[in-house]
Amino acid sequence: MAKSNEVKSTEDLMFSLAKDFDRKDIKWRIQRMKKDGTAGLVLAYVDVRKYHDRLNIVMGSNWQCNHIKYGAKTICSIGLKFDNEWIWRSDGAGDTQIESDKGAISDSFKRASVLWGLGRGLYDLPSVWVDIETRKDKNGRMHFKKFLQDPWDKVKQANSDFS
């Protein structure tokens, strides 16, 4: 498919950036569990590579990012080029529990991307409790094993409750 040489307006580019991610790209993670390990509060997320892909598709080479450490936080600044002018937006995140530095880099990138409209629709999804299976480690701590319910079913139910 040949690329169009048509110059898109800033409004058109911003609209394209803010389109919801495909449902197949949305994953779920446990934010917290009930003490007995029978249910977890889930949050929707999209892998950071999908954010990169969206920026590449919509902006081509007219985007860049920069990460800096600011105390215990990682700050990501994302610059987009509109009408030959770079505009920057920034946000930050702390280290995560797993792969702390990498997690902070990914999370700060996604947070800065939200300022450009990417992934904003994820915040519109309700937080829902989902039945889960857990396992105990040798110290007796609960760890998530698998979902016993589809989080999407719970989201649909929560949305219908408010209709």
mmCIF file of C-alpha atoms in Angstrom:
data_model
loop_
_atom_site.group_PDB
_atom_site.id
_atom_site.type_symbol
_atom_site.label_atom_id
_atom_site.label_comp_id
_atom_site.label_asym_id
_atom_site.label_seq_id
_atom_site.Cartn_x
_atom_site.Cartn_y
_atom_site.Cartn_z
ATOM 1 C CA MET A 1 0.000 0.000 0.000
ATOM 2 C CA ALA A 2 1.516 3.304 -1.084
ATOM 3 C CA LYS A 3 1.783 6.045 1.510
ATOM 4 C CA SER A 4 -0.081 9.243 0.808
ATOM 5 C CA ASN A 5 1.986 12.425 0.589
ATOM 6 C CA GLU A 6 -1.022 14.312 1.917
ATOM 7 C CA VAL A 7 -0.129 16.444 4.915
ATOM 8 C CA LYS A 8 -2.491 15.744 7.792
ATOM 9 C CA SER A 9 -3.626 18.526 10.080
ATOM 10 C CA THR A 10 -2.599 18.566 13.735
ATOM 11 C CA GLU A 11 -6.231 17.847 14.604
ATOM 12 C CA ASP A 12 -6.285 14.761 12.340
ATOM 13 C CA LEU A 13 -3.006 13.492 13.813
ATOM 14 C CA MET A 14 -4.235 13.999 17.382
ATOM 15 C CA PHE A 15 -7.475 12.171 16.520
ATOM 16 C CA SER A 16 -5.480 9.232 15.092
ATOM 17 C CA LEU A 17 -3.230 9.091 18.154
ATOM 18 C CA ALA A 18 -6.233 9.010 20.503
ATOM 19 C CA LYS A 19 -8.065 6.124 18.814
ATOM 20 C CA ASP A 20 -8.790 3.286 21.218
ATOM 21 C CA PHE A 21 -6.407 0.348 21.072
ATOM 22 C CA ASP A 22 -7.790 -2.859 19.597
ATOM 23 C CA ARG A 23 -9.451 -5.011 22.222
ATOM 24 C CA LYS A 24 -7.087 -7.870 21.333
ATOM 25 C CA ASP A 25 -4.161 -5.679 22.458
ATOM 26 C CA ILE A 26 -5.638 -4.956 25.890
ATOM 27 C CA LYS A 27 -4.324 -7.160 28.686
ATOM 28 C CA TRP A 28 -5.226 -7.351 32.358
ATOM 29 C CA ARG A 29 -3.175 -7.326 35.526
ATOM 30 C CA ILE A 30 -4.043 -7.670 39.178
ATOM 31 C CA GLN A 31 -3.846 -4.418 41.128
ATOM 32 C CA ARG A 32 -4.688 -6.042 44.449
ATOM 33 C CA MET A 33 -6.145 -9.288 45.777
ATOM 34 C CA LYS A 34 -8.615 -10.164 48.466
ATOM 35 C CA LYS A 35 -6.860 -11.536 51.534
ATOM 36 C CA ASP A 36 -8.214 -15.028 50.873
ATOM 37 C CA GLY A 37 -6.863 -14.966 47.300
ATOM 38 C CA THR A 38 -10.233 -15.680 45.664
ATOM 39 C CA ALA A 39 -10.588 -12.433 43.697
ATOM 40 C CA GLY A 40 -8.465 -9.649 42.290
ATOM 41 C CA LEU A 41 -9.104 -6.066 41.272
ATOM 42 C CA VAL A 42 -7.962 -5.868 37.663
ATOM 43 C CA LEU A 43 -6.558 -3.036 35.585
ATOM 44 C CA ALA A 44 -6.420 -2.905 31.805
ATOM 45 C CA TYR A 45 -3.100 -2.148 30.116
ATOM 46 C CA VAL A 46 -1.468 -2.249 26.708
ATOM 47 C CA ASP A 47 2.143 -3.256 26.118
ATOM 48 C CA VAL A 48 4.452 -0.276 25.562
ATOM 49 C CA ARG A 49 5.388 -1.571 22.087
ATOM 50 C CA LYS A 50 1.822 -0.870 20.935
ATOM 51 C CA TYR A 51 2.319 2.768 21.959
ATOM 52 C CA HIS A 52 5.549 2.850 19.919
ATOM 53 C CA ASP A 53 3.718 1.304 16.959
ATOM 54 C CA ARG A 54 0.921 3.882 17.151
ATOM 55 C CA LEU A 55 3.402 6.759 17.213
ATOM 56 C CA ASN A 56 5.315 5.260 14.278
ATOM 57 C CA ILE A 57 2.152 4.739 12.222
ATOM 58 C CA VAL A 58 0.640 8.164 12.919
ATOM 59 C CA MET A 59 3.723 10.373 13.238
ATOM 60 C CA GLY A 60 6.308 8.501 11.157
ATOM 61 C CA SER A 61 9.693 9.937 12.083
ATOM 62 C CA ASN A 62 8.136 13.050 13.618
ATOM 63 C CA TRP A 63 8.314 11.870 17.213
ATOM 64 C CA GLN A 64 11.035 11.302 19.770
ATOM 65 C CA CYS A 65 11.382 10.638 23.467
ATOM 66 C CA ASN A 66 13.862 11.297 26.209
ATOM 67 C CA HIS A 67 14.105 9.720 29.663
ATOM 68 C CA ILE A 68 15.783 11.288 32.677
ATOM 69 C CA LYS A 69 16.054 10.277 36.315
ATOM 70 C CA TYR A 70 14.616 12.802 38.753
ATOM 71 C CA GLY A 71 15.257 11.557 42.258
ATOM 72 C CA ALA A 72 13.519 8.184 42.536
ATOM 73 C CA LYS A 73 11.373 8.840 39.459
ATOM 74 C CA THR A 74 11.955 8.308 35.751
ATOM 75 C CA ILE A 75 10.604 11.158 33.639
ATOM 76 C CA CYS A 76 9.755 10.579 29.985
ATOM 77 C CA SER A 77 9.329 13.483 27.601
ATOM 78 C CA ILE A 78 7.707 12.786 24.248
ATOM 79 C CA GLY A 79 8.134 15.304 21.482
ATOM 80 C CA LEU A 80 5.871 15.426 18.430
ATOM 81 C CA LYS A 81 6.587 17.571 15.420
ATOM 82 C CA PHE A 82 3.638 19.598 14.147
ATOM 83 C CA ASP A 83 4.060 22.235 11.438
ATOM 84 C CA ASN A 84 7.876 22.023 11.753
ATOM 85 C CA GLU A 85 7.756 22.735 15.496
ATOM 86 C CA TRP A 86 8.575 20.254 18.264
ATOM 87 C CA ILE A 87 6.067 20.178 21.120
ATOM 88 C CA TRP A 88 6.936 18.241 24.266
ATOM 89 C CA ARG A 89 4.846 16.662 27.019
ATOM 90 C CA SER A 90 6.263 14.820 30.026
ATOM 91 C CA ASP A 91 5.221 12.537 32.846
ATOM 92 C CA GLY A 92 6.971 10.227 35.241
ATOM 93 C CA ALA A 93 6.805 6.960 37.135
ATOM 94 C CA GLY A 94 8.687 5.195 39.882
ATOM 95 C CA ASP A 95 10.377 1.815 39.711
ATOM 96 C CA THR A 96 8.106 -1.194 39.454
ATOM 97 C CA GLN A 97 8.256 -4.404 41.492
ATOM 98 C CA ILE A 98 9.422 -6.506 38.543
ATOM 99 C CA GLU A 99 12.360 -5.283 36.431
ATOM 100 C CA SER A 100 12.286 -1.976 38.286
ATOM 101 C CA ASP A 101 14.248 0.254 35.869
ATOM 102 C CA LYS A 102 12.614 -1.171 32.745
ATOM 103 C CA GLY A 103 9.207 -0.849 34.380
ATOM 104 C CA ALA A 104 9.801 2.803 35.236
ATOM 105 C CA ILE A 105 10.929 3.529 31.669
ATOM 106 C CA SER A 106 7.874 1.786 30.168
ATOM 107 C CA ASP A 107 5.418 3.276 32.662
ATOM 108 C CA SER A 108 6.748 6.822 32.256
ATOM 109 C CA PHE A 109 6.572 6.432 28.457
ATOM 110 C CA LYS A 110 2.949 5.277 28.634
ATOM 111 C CA ARG A 111 2.067 8.089 31.056
ATOM 112 C CA ALA A 112 3.626 10.690 28.755
ATOM 113 C CA SER A 113 1.836 9.085 25.787
ATOM 114 C CA VAL A 114 -1.513 9.538 27.537
ATOM 115 C CA LEU A 115 -0.840 13.284 27.452
ATOM 116 C CA TRP A 116 -0.924 12.931 23.638
ATOM 117 C CA GLY A 117 -4.166 10.894 23.796
ATOM 118 C CA LEU A 118 -2.704 7.383 23.467
ATOM 119 C CA GLY A 119 -4.312 4.833 25.791
ATOM 120 C CA ARG A 120 -6.617 7.396 27.365
ATOM 121 C CA GLY A 121 -9.601 5.081 26.761
ATOM 122 C CA LEU A 122 -8.106 2.554 29.185
ATOM 123 C CA TYR A 123 -8.910 4.975 32.010
ATOM 124 C CA ASP A 124 -12.588 4.857 31.018
ATOM 125 C CA LEU A 125 -12.807 1.123 31.731
ATOM 126 C CA PRO A 126 -14.222 0.380 35.186
ATOM 127 C CA SER A 127 -12.132 -1.325 37.832
ATOM 128 C CA VAL A 128 -13.698 -4.722 38.439
ATOM 129 C CA TRP A 129 -13.166 -7.647 40.791
ATOM 130 C CA VAL A 130 -12.562 -10.944 39.009
ATOM 131 C CA ASP A 131 -12.494 -14.444 40.477
ATOM 132 C CA ILE A 132 -8.937 -15.775 40.372
ATOM 133 C CA GLU A 133 -6.837 -18.766 41.307
ATOM 134 C CA THR A 134 -3.787 -18.171 43.471
ATOM 135 C CA ARG A 135 -0.923 -20.157 44.874
ATOM 136 C CA LYS A 136 0.954 -19.735 48.125
ATOM 137 C CA ASP A 137 4.721 -19.511 48.161
ATOM 138 C CA LYS A 138 6.850 -21.156 50.844
ATOM 139 C CA ASN A 139 6.413 -18.044 53.024
ATOM 140 C CA GLY A 140 2.624 -18.278 52.804
ATOM 141 C CA ARG A 141 2.211 -15.231 50.517
ATOM 142 C CA MET A 142 -0.502 -15.372 47.859
ATOM 143 C CA HIS A 143 0.466 -15.060 44.195
ATOM 144 C CA PHE A 144 -1.833 -14.725 41.211
ATOM 145 C CA LYS A 145 -1.992 -17.891 39.077
ATOM 146 C CA LYS A 146 -4.865 -17.391 36.610
ATOM 147 C CA PHE A 147 -8.205 -15.755 35.968
ATOM 148 C CA LEU A 148 -11.300 -17.871 36.615
ATOM 149 C CA GLN A 149 -13.475 -15.259 34.857
ATOM 150 C CA ASP A 150 -12.922 -13.179 31.745
ATOM 151 C CA PRO A 151 -12.306 -9.577 32.871
ATOM 152 C CA TRP A 152 -14.143 -8.342 29.751
ATOM 153 C CA ASP A 153 -17.328 -10.095 30.936
ATOM 154 C CA LYS A 154 -17.090 -8.258 34.257
ATOM 155 C CA VAL A 155 -16.452 -4.930 32.471
ATOM 156 C CA LYS A 156 -19.540 -5.472 30.264
ATOM 157 C CA GLN A 157 -21.598 -6.306 33.355
ATOM 158 C CA ALA A 158 -20.311 -3.216 35.208
ATOM 159 C CA ASN A 159 -21.108 -0.994 32.218
ATOM 160 C CA SER A 160 -24.625 -2.425 31.906
ATOM 161 C CA ASP A 161 -25.186 -1.782 35.616
ATOM 162 C CA PHE A 162 -24.646 1.944 34.936
ATOM 163 C CA SER A 163 -26.737 2.106 31.729
#
